[in-house]
Coordinates of C-alpha atoms in Angstrom, one line a residue:
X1 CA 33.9 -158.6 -40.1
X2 CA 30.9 -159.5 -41.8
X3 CA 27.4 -157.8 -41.8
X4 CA 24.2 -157.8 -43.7
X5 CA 24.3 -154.5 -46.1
X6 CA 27.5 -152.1 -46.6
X7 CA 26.8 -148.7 -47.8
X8 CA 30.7 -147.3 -48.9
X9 CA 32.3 -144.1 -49.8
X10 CA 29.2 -141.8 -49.1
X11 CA 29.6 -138.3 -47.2
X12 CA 27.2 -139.1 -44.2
X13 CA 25.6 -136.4 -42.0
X14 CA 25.0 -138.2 -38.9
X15 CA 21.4 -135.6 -37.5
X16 CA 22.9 -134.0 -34.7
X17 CA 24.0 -130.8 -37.2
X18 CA 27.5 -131.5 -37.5
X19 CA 29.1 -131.4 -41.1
X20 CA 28.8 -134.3 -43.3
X21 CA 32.1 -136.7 -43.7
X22 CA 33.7 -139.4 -45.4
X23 CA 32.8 -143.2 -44.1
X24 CA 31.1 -146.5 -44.6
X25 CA 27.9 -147.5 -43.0
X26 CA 27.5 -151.4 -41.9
X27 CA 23.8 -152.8 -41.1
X28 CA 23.1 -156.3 -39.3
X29 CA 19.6 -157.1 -39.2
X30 CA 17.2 -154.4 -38.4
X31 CA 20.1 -151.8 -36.8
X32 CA 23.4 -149.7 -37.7
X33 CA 26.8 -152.2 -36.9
X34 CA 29.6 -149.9 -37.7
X35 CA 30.1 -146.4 -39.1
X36 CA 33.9 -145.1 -40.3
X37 CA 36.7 -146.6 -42.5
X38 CA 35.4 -150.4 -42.7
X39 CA 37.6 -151.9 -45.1
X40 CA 37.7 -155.1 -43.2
X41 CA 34.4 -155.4 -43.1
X42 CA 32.4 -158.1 -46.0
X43 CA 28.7 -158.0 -47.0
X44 CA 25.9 -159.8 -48.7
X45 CA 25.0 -156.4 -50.0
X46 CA 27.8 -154.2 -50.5
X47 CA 26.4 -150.6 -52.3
X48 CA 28.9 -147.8 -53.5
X49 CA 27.5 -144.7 -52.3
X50 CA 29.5 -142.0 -53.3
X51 CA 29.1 -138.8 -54.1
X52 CA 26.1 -139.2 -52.7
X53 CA 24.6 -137.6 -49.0
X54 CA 23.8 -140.4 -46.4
X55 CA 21.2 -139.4 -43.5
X56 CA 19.0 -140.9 -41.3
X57 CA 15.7 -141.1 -43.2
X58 CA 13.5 -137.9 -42.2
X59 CA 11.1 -137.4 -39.2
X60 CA 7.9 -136.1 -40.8
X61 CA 6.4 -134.2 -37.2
X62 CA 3.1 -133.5 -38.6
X63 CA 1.3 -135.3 -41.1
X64 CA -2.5 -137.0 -41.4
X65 CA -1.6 -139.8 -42.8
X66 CA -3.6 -141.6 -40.6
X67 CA -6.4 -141.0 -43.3
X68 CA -4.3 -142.9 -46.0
X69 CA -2.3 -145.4 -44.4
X70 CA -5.4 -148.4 -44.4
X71 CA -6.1 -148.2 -47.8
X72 CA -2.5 -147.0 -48.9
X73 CA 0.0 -148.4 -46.5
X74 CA 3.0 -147.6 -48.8
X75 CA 2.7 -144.1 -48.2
X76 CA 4.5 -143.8 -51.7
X77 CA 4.7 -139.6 -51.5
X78 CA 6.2 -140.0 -48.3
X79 CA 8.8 -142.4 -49.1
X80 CA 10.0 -141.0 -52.2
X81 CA 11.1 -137.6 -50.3
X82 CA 12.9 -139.8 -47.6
X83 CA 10.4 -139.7 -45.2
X84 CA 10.8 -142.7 -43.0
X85 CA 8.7 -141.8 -39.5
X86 CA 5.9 -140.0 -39.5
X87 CA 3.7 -138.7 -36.4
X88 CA -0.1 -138.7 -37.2
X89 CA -3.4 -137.7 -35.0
X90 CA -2.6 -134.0 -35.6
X91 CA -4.4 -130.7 -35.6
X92 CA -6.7 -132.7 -32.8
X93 CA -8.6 -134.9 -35.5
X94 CA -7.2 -138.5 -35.4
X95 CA -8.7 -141.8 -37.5
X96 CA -7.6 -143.9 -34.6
X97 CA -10.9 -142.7 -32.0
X98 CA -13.5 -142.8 -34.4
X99 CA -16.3 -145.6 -34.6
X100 CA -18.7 -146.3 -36.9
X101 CA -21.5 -144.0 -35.6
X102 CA -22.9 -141.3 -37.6
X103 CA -20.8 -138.6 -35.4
X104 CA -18.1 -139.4 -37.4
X105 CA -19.6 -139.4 -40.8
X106 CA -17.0 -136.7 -41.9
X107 CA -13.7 -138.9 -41.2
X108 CA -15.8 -142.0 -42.7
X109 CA -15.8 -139.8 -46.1
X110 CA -12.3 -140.3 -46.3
X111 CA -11.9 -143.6 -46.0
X112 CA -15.1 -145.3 -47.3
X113 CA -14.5 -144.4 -51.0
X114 CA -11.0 -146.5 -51.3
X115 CA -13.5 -149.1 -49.1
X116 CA -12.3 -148.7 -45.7
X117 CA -15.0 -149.1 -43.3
X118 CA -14.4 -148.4 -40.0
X119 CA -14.7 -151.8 -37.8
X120 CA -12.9 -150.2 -34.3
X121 CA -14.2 -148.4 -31.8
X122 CA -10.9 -147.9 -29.5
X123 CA -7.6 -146.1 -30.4
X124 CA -5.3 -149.5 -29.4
X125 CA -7.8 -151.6 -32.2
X126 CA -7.0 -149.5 -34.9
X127 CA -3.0 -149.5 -34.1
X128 CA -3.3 -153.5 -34.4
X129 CA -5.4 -153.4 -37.3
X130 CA -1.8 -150.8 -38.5
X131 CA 0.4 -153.7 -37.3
X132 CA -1.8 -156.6 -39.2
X133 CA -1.4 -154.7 -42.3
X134 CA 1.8 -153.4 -42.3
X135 CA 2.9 -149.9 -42.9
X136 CA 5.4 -148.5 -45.6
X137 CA 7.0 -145.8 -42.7
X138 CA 7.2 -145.5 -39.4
X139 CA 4.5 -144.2 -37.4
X140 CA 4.1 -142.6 -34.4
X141 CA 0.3 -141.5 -33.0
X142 CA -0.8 -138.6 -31.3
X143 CA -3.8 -138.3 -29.1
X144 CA -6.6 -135.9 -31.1
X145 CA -8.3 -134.1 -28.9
X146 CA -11.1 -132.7 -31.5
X147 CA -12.0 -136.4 -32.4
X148 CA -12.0 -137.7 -28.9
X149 CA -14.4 -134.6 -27.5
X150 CA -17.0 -135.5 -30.3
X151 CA -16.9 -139.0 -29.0
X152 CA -17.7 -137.5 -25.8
X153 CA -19.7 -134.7 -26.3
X154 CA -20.6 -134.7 -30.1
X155 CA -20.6 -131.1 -31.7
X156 CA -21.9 -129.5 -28.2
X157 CA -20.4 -125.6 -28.0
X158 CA -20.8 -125.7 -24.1
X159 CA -18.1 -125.9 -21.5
X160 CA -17.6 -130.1 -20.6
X161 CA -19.5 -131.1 -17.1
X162 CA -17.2 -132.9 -14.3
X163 CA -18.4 -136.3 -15.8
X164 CA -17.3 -135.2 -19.7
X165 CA -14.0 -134.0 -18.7
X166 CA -13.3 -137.2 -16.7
X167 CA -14.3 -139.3 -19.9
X168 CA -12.0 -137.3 -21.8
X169 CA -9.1 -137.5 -19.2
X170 CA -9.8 -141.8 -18.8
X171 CA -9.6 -141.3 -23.1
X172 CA -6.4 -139.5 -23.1
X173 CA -5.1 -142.3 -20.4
X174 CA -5.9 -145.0 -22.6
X175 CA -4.5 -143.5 -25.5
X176 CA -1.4 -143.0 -23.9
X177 CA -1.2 -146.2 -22.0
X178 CA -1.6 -148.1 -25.8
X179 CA 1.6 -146.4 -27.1
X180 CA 0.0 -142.2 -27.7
X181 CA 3.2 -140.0 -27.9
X182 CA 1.6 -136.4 -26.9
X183 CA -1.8 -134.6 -27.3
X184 CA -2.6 -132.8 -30.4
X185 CA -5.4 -130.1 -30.5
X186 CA -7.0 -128.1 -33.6
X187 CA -8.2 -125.0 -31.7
X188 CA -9.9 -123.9 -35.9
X189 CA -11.7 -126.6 -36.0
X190 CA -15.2 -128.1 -34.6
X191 CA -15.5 -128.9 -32.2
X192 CA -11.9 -128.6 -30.9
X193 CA -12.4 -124.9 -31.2
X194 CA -15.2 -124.9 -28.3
X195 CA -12.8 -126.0 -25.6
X196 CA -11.7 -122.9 -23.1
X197 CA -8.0 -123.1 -21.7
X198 CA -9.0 -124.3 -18.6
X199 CA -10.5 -127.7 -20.6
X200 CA -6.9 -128.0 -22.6
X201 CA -4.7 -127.8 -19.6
X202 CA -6.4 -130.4 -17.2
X203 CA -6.2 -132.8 -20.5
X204 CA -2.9 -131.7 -21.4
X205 CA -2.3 -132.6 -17.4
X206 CA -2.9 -135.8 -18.1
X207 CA -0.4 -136.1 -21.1
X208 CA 2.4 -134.5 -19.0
X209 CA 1.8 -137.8 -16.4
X210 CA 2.9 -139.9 -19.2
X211 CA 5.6 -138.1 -20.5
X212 CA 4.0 -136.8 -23.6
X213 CA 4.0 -133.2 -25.4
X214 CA 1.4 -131.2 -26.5
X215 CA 1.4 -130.5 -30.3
X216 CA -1.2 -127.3 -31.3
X217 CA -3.4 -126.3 -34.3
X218 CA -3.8 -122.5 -32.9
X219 CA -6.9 -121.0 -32.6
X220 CA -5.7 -118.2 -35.0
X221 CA -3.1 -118.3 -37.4
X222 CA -4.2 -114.8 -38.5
X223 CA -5.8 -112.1 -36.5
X224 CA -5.2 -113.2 -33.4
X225 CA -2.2 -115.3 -34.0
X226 CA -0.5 -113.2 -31.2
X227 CA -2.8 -114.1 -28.7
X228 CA -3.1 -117.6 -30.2
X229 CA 0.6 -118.5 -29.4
X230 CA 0.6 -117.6 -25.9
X231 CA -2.4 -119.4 -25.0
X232 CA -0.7 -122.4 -26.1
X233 CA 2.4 -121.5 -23.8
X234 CA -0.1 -121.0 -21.2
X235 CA -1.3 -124.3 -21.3
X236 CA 2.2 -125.9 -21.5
X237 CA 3.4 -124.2 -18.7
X238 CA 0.4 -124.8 -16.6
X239 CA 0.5 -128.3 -17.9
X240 CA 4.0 -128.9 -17.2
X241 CA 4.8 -130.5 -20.5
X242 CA 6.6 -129.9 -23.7
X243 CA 5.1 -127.5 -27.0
X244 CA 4.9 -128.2 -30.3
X245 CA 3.2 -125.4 -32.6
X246 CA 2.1 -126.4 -35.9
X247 CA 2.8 -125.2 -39.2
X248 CA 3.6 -122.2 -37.7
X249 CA 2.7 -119.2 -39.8
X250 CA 1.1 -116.0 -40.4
X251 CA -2.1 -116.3 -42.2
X252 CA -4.0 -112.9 -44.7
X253 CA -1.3 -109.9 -45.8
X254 CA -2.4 -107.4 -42.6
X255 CA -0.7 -110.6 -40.6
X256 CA 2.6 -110.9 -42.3
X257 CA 5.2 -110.1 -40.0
X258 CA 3.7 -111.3 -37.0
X259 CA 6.0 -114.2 -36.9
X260 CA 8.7 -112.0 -35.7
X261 CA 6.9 -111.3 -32.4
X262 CA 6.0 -115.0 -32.4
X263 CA 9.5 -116.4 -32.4
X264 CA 10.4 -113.9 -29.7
X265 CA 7.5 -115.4 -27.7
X266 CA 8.7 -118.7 -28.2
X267 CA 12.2 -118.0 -27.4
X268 CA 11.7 -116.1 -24.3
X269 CA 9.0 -119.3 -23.1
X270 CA 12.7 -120.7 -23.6
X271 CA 14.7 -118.8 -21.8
X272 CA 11.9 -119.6 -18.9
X273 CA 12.8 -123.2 -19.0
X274 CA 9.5 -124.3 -21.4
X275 CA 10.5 -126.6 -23.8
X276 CA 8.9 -125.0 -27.3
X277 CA 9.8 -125.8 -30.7
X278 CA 7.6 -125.7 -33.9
X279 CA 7.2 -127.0 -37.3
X280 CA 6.5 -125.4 -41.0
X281 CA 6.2 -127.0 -44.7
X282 CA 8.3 -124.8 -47.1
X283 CA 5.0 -123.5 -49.4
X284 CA 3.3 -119.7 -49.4
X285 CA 0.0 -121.5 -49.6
X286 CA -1.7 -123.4 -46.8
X287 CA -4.4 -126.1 -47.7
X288 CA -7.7 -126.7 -45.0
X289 CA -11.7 -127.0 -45.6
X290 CA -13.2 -124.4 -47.8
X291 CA -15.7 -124.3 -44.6
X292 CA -13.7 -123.5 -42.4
X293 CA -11.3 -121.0 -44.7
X294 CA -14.4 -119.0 -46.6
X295 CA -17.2 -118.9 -43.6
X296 CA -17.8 -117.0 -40.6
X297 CA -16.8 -119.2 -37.6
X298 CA -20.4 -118.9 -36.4
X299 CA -22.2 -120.6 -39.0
X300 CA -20.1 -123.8 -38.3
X301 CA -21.3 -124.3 -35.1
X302 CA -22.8 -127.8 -33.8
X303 CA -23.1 -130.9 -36.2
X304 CA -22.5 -130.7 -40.1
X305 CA -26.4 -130.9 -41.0
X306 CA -27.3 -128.0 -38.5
X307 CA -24.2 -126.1 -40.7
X308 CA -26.4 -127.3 -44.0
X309 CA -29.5 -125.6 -42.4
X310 CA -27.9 -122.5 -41.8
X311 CA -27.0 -122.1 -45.8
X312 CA -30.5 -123.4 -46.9
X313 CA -32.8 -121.1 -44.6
X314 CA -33.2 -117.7 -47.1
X315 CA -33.1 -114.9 -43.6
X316 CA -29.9 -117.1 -42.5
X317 CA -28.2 -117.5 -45.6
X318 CA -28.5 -114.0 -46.4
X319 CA -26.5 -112.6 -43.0
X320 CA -24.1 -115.0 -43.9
X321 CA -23.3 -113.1 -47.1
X322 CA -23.6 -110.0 -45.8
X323 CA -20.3 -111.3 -43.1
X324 CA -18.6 -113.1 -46.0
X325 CA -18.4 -109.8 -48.4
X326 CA -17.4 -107.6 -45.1
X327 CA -14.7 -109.6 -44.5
X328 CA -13.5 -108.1 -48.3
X329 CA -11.6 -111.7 -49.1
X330 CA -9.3 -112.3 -52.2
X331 CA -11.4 -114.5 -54.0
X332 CA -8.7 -114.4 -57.2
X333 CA -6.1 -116.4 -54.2
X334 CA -8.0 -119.3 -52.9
X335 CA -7.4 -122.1 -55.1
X336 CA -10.2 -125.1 -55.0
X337 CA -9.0 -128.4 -54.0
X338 CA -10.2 -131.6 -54.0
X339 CA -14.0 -131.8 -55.0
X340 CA -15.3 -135.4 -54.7
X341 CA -18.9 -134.6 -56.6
X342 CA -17.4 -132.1 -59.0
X343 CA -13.9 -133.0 -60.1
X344 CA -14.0 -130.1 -62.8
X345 CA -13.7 -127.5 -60.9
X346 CA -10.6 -128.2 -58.9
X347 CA -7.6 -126.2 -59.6
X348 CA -10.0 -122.7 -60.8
X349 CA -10.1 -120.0 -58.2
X350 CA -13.4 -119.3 -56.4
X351 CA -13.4 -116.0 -58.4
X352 CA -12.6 -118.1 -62.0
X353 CA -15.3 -120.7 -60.8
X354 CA -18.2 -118.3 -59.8
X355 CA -17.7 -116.5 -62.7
X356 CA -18.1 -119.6 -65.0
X357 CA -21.9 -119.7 -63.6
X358 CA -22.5 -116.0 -63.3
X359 CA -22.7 -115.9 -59.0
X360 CA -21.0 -114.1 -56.5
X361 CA -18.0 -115.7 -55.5
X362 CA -20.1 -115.7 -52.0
X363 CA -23.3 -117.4 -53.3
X364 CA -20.9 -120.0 -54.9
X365 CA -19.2 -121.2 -51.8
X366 CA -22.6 -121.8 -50.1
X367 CA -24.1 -123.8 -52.8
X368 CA -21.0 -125.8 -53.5
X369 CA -20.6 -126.5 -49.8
X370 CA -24.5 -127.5 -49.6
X371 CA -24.2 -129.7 -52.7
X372 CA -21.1 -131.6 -51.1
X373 CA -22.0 -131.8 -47.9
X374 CA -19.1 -129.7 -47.0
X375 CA -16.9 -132.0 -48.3
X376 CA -14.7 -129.1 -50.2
X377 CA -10.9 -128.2 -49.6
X378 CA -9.3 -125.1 -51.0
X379 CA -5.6 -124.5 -51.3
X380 CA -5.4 -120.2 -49.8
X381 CA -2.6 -118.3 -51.3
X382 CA -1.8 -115.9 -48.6
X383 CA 1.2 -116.2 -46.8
X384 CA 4.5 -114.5 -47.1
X385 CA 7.2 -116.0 -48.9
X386 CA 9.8 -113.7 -46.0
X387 CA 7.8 -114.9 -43.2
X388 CA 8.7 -118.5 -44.7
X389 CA 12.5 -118.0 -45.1
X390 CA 11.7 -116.1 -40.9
X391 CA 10.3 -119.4 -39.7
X392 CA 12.5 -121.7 -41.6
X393 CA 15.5 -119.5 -40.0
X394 CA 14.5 -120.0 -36.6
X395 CA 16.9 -122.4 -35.2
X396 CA 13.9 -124.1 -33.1
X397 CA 11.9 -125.2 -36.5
X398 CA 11.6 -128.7 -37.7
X399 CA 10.3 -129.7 -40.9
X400 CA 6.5 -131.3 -40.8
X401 CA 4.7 -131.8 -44.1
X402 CA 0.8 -130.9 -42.7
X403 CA 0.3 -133.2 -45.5
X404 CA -0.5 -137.3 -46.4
X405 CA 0.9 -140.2 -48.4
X406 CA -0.6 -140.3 -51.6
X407 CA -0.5 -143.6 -54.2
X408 CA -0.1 -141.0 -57.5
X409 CA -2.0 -143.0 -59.7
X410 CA -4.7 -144.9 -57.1
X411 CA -5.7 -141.7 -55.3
X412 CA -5.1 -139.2 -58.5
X413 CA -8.4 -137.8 -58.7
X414 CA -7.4 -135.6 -56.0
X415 CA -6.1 -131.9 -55.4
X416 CA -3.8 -132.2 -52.5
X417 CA -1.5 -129.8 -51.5
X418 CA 2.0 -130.1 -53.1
X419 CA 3.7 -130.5 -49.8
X420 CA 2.4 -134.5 -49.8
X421 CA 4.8 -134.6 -51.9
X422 CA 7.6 -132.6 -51.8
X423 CA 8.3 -130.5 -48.3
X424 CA 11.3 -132.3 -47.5
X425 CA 13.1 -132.2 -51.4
X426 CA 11.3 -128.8 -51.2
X427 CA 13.5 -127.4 -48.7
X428 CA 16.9 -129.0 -49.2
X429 CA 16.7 -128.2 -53.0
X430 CA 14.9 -124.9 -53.2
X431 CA 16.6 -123.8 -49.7
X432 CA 19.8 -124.8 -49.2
X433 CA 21.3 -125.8 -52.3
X434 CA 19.6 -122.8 -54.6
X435 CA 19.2 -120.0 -51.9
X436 CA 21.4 -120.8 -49.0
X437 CA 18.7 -120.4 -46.1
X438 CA 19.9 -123.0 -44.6
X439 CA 23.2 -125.4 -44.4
X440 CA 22.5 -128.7 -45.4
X441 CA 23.7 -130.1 -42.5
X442 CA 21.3 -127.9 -40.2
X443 CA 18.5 -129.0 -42.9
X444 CA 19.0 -132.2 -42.0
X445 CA 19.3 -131.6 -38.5
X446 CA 15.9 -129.6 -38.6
X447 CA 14.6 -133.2 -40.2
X448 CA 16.0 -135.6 -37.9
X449 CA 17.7 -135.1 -34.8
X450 CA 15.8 -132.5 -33.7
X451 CA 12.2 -134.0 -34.3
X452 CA 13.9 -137.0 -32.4
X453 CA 15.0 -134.8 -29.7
X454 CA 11.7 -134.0 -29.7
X455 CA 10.0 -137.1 -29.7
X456 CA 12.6 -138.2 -27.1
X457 CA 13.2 -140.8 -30.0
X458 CA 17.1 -142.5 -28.5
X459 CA 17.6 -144.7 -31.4
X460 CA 16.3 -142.9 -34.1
X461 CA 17.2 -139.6 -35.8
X462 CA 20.8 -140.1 -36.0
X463 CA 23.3 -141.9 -37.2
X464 CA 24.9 -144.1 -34.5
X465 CA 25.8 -147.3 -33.7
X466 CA 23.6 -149.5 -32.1
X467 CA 20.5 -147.4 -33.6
X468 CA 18.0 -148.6 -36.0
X469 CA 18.9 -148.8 -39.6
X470 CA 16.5 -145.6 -40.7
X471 CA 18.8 -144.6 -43.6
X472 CA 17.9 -142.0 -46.8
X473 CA 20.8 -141.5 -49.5
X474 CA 20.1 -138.5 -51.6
X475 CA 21.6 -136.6 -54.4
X476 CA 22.6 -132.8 -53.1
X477 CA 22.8 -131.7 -56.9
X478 CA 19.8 -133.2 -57.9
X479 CA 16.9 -133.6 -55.3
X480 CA 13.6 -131.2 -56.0
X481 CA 10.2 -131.3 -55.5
X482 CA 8.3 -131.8 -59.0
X483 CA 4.8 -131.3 -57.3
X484 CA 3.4 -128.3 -58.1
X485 CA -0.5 -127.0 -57.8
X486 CA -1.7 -127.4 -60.8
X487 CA -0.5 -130.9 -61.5
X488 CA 0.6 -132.5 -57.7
X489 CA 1.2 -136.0 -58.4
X490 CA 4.8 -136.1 -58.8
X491 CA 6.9 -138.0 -56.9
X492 CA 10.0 -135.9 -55.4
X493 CA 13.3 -136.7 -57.7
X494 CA 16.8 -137.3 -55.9
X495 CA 16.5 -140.0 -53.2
X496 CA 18.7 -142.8 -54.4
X497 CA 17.7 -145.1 -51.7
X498 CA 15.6 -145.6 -48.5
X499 CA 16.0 -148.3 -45.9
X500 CA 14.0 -148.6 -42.7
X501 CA 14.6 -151.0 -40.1
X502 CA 17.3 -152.3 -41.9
X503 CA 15.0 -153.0 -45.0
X504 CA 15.3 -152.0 -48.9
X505 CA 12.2 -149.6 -49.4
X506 CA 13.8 -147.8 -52.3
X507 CA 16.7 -148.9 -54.0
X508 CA 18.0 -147.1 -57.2
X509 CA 15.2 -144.8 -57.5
X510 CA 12.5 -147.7 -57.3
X511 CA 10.3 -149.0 -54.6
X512 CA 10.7 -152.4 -53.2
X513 CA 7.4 -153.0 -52.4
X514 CA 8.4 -153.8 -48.6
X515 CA 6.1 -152.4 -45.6
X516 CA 9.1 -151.9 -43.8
X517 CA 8.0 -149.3 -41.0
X518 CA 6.6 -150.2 -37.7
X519 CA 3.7 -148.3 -35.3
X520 CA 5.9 -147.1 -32.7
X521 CA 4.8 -147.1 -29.3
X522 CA 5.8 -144.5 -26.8
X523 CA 5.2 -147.1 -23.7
X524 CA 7.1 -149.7 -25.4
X525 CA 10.0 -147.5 -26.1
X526 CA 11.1 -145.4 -23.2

C-alpha cells in the first residue's frame, strides 16, 4: 500500500477523549488513509514519530484574527501552538461587514497601518478576498452582530424600528447563506451593548433557521455576571439554537466565585435539553480597550468623537472623575497594552504611568484616551487563578484563545496579550503535565473534538479515516508557553510538526511557509 506522507510509531490521541495509543498515521492527498499497525504500507514521506503525541491540530473557538489574517495570513502565533482552525467574527465585532465609510474608522485603525485598506463592502467579498490570498489556518466566520448594527444603525442607543431589525435579519441571512457558522454578540461593547433581549432573539431566530449557534460576549463578566449568563440562555432557548459563552470568567475580586453558580446554570440549561458549552484562555488577566475597562459605561455612549467631547468639556469631564474614583479601582493591576502614539508606556501600570507625569491615575486615562483617539488597550489583572482551574474543570469547557495571530517580528511593536501566543501550550504544559488539572487526553478533547462537536465539524477534530489531514505532533515533556506580559513575542516551544489539509506547515520546529488552511464554509459543508 502506498500513500503520500507516513507518520510512524507516535502515541496518537484520536479527539474524542479516549487515551492516547500506539499506531501509524497514512495521508493521501489532502485527507487521513489509514490509522493502526501499517507496516505494509510505503511512502514518499515516511516521518518517525515517536515518543512523540499525535492529535488533530487544535480548534481555536474564539479568536479575532480576522484583524490579522490580510496583512499576516501565516498566523505564525497560532501555528506554532498547533492551532490549525480558528473561528473569527467574535465578541459581535467582525472585519468581514465593514466598508470603507467613516463608521468604521475604529476597525480601519487596525488594518490601515500594515496597509490594508478596506475595498469590500459585503461579508462574502471579504471571504474571497481570504481565499485569493490564502490563509496559514483554517478559518471559520461568525456573524458579528455589533459590526452589522453600526452598519445599520451607526452608534444609535435606541431600540431598532421594524425596518432596522429587518435590515439586520436580511444581513444575518446573507451572512449565513455565504458560509456564517453562528452569530456572535459583544453585549460590553458599543453599540452591541444597546440591543434589549427582545432585538438578540429575533436575530438569533434567524441563525437557528440555518443551523447556526449563538456565541456571546456577556453584558457583564463582573457585577452582573449572574444575570448576564441567563440572559444569554434566555435567548437560546427562545431562539431555539445552540450557546456558546465566551471566555467565561469572573471579572474584579467581590466576583470571584461566581463561576460556581455559573456552571450550575449552564448545566441545569443542560439537563433542559439546551445545548450550552463555553470557552476560556488559561491566563488570570483578561486584555480589552482601556475605554471600555477604566470608564463609566455612560460616557461611551453614541460615536467615538461624541466619547472625545465628553472628556474635553471641563463640567463633563469632571463627573466623569468623580464616577471613576467611586468605583475605588486598582490602578497598581491594569497593565497598559498596546499604545500606537506612545509606545513607551506600554507594559507600566496606570498607577506607575500617572505617577511618571504627577496626575491622577484618573486624569491620565482621559488624556491618554483623548490623545489616541481611544485607541488604548490595557491588559486587567483581576481574575482568580481558582476560578481558572473551576472553569477549566468544567467538563463543558473548550479551549479559545480570545486572542490573534501575530508575525513576532512584523507586528512587534505591540503589547498583546500572551494568550496569542501561548493558550493552547499554556494549558497542556502548565495544566496537565505540571499540575494535573486535566488528563491530557481530555485536554486534547477540550481542543478538538469537542469544539468540532460544536461546530458540527464531521471531518474535522478527530482522528479518523476518511477525515481531513488536520494533524499537530507535540512533545508532552517539553511544550510551554514562552509568552509572557512583559515580553509576549515568543513563539510557544514543543510542536514538532503541523500539517493541514494534508500539507507541511511546520516540520521539525520550522515553518514551511505554506498557506495551507482554507475559509470553511458552513453552507458548503453540511
Amino acid at each position: 500500500m502506498r500513500c503520500d506522507i507516513l507518520l510512524r510509531g507516535g502515541t496518537v490521541y484520536d479527539g474524542t477523549g479516549a487515551p492516547g495509543k500506539r499506531a501509524d498515521i497514512a495521508i493521501s492527498d489532502e485527507r487521513i488513509v489509514a490509522i493502526g499497525e501499517l507496516a505494509n504500507y510505503e511512502a514518499s514521506v515516511v516521518v518517525n514519530v515517536e515518543n512523540l503525541c499525535v492529535a488533530p491540530a487544535f480548534i481555536d473557538i474564539h479568536t479575532h484574527s480576522d484583524f490579522s489574517l490580510l496583512h499576516h495570513p501565516e498566523q505564525l502565533s497560532m501555528l506554532y501552538q498547533g492551532v490549525g482552525t480558528q473561528v473569527v467574527g467574535n465578541c459581535g465585532l467582525g472585519v468581514a461587514h465593514t466598508d470603507a465609510s467613516p463608521r468604521f474608522q475604529q476597525e480601519q485603525r487596525w488594518l490601515k497601518p500594515y496597509g490594508v485598506e478596506v475595498n469590500w463592502s459585503r461579508f462574502d467579498e471579504h471571504l474571497q478576498r481570504l481565499e485569493s490570498l490564502g490563509v496559514g489556518t483554517n478559518v471559520i466566520f461568525l456573524c458579528a452582530h455589533g459590526t452589522l448594527r453600526k452598519k445599520v444603525m451607526g452608534f444609535d442607543p435606541r431600540v431598532p424600528d421594524s425596518g432596522e431589525l429587518e435590515a439586520m435579519k436580511r444581513e444575518i441571512a446573507l451572512c449565513m447563506e455565504a458560509g456564517a457558522w453562528g452569530l456572535s454578540t459583544g453585549l460590553e461593547y458599543v453599540p452591541g451593548c444597546y440591543a434589549q433581549t427582545p432585538e438578540l432573539i429575533e436575530l438569533a431566530k434567524v441563525a437557528a433557521r440555518y443551523g447556526g449557534f449563538y456565541a456571546t460576549h456577556l453584558r457583564s463578566e463582573g457585577d452582573q455576571l449572574i444575570e448576564s449568563v441567563a440572559e444569554a440562555i434566555e435567548i437560546a432557548e427562545r431562539a431555539e439554537l445552540p450557546l456558546q459563552l465566551s471566555h467565561h470568567k469572573a471579572e474584579g475580586r467581590r466576583n470571584w466565585g461566581k463561576v460556581q453558580q455559573t456552571l450550575q446554570m449552564v448545566s441545569h440549561a443542560r439537563q433542559q435539553g439546551l445545548d450550552v458549552m463555553l470557552d476560556m484562555y488559561p491566563y488570570t488577566a483578561y486584555q480589552t480597550s482601556m475605554a471600555v475597562a477604566c470608564l463609566p459605561s455612560w460616557v461611551l455612549k453614541g460615536e467615538p468623537q461624541e466619547v472625545l467631547e465628553r472628556l474635553r468639556d471641563p463640567s463633563t469631564r469632571q463627573h466623569i472623575l468623580q464616577d471613576m474614583r467611586a468605583r475605588h479601582e486598582d490602578w497598581d493591576s491594569v497593565v497598559i497594552g498596546s499604545v500606537p502614539g506612545n509606545r513607551a508606556l506600554q507594559g507600566l501600570t496606570i498607577a506607575q504611568a500617572a505617577a511618571e507625569v504627577k496626575q491622577s491615575p484618573e486624569e491620565f486615562i482621559l488624556d491618554l484616551l483623548m490623545q489616541e483617539g481611544l485607541f488604548v488597550g490595557v491588559a486587567c489583572f483581576l481574575l482568580s487563578e481558582e476560578d481558572v482551574r473551576t472553569v477549566l474543570r468544567y467538563p463543558h469547557t473548550l479551549i479559545g484563545s480570545d486572542g490573534i495571530g501575530y508575525d513576532p517580528q512584523k507586528m512587534r511593536a505591540e503589547r498583546p496579550h500572551p494568550r496569542s501566543y501561548g493558550t493552547f501550550p499554556r494549558v497542556l504544559g502548565r495544566y496537565v503535565r505540571e499540575e494535573g488539572v486535566l488528563t491530557l487526553e481530555d485536554a486534547i478533547f477540550r481542543m478538538t473534538g469537542l469544539p468540532a462537536a460544536r461546530l458540527k465539524l464531521t471531518d474535522r477534530g478527530t482522528l479518523q479515516v476518511g477525515t481531513y489531514a488536520d494533524i499537530v505532533v507535540f512533545d508532552s515533556a517539553r511544550i510551554a508557553d514562552r509568552s509572557t506580559f512583559r515580553d509576549p513575542h515568543q513563539l510557544a516551544e514543543g510542536v514538532i510538526h503541523l500539517l493541514l489539509n494534508g500539507r507541511w506547515v511546520l516540520r521539525d520546529e520550522q515553518f514551511t511557509g505554506a498557506r495551507a488552511g482554507k475559509v470553511l464554509r458552513r453552507n458548503s459543508m453540511v
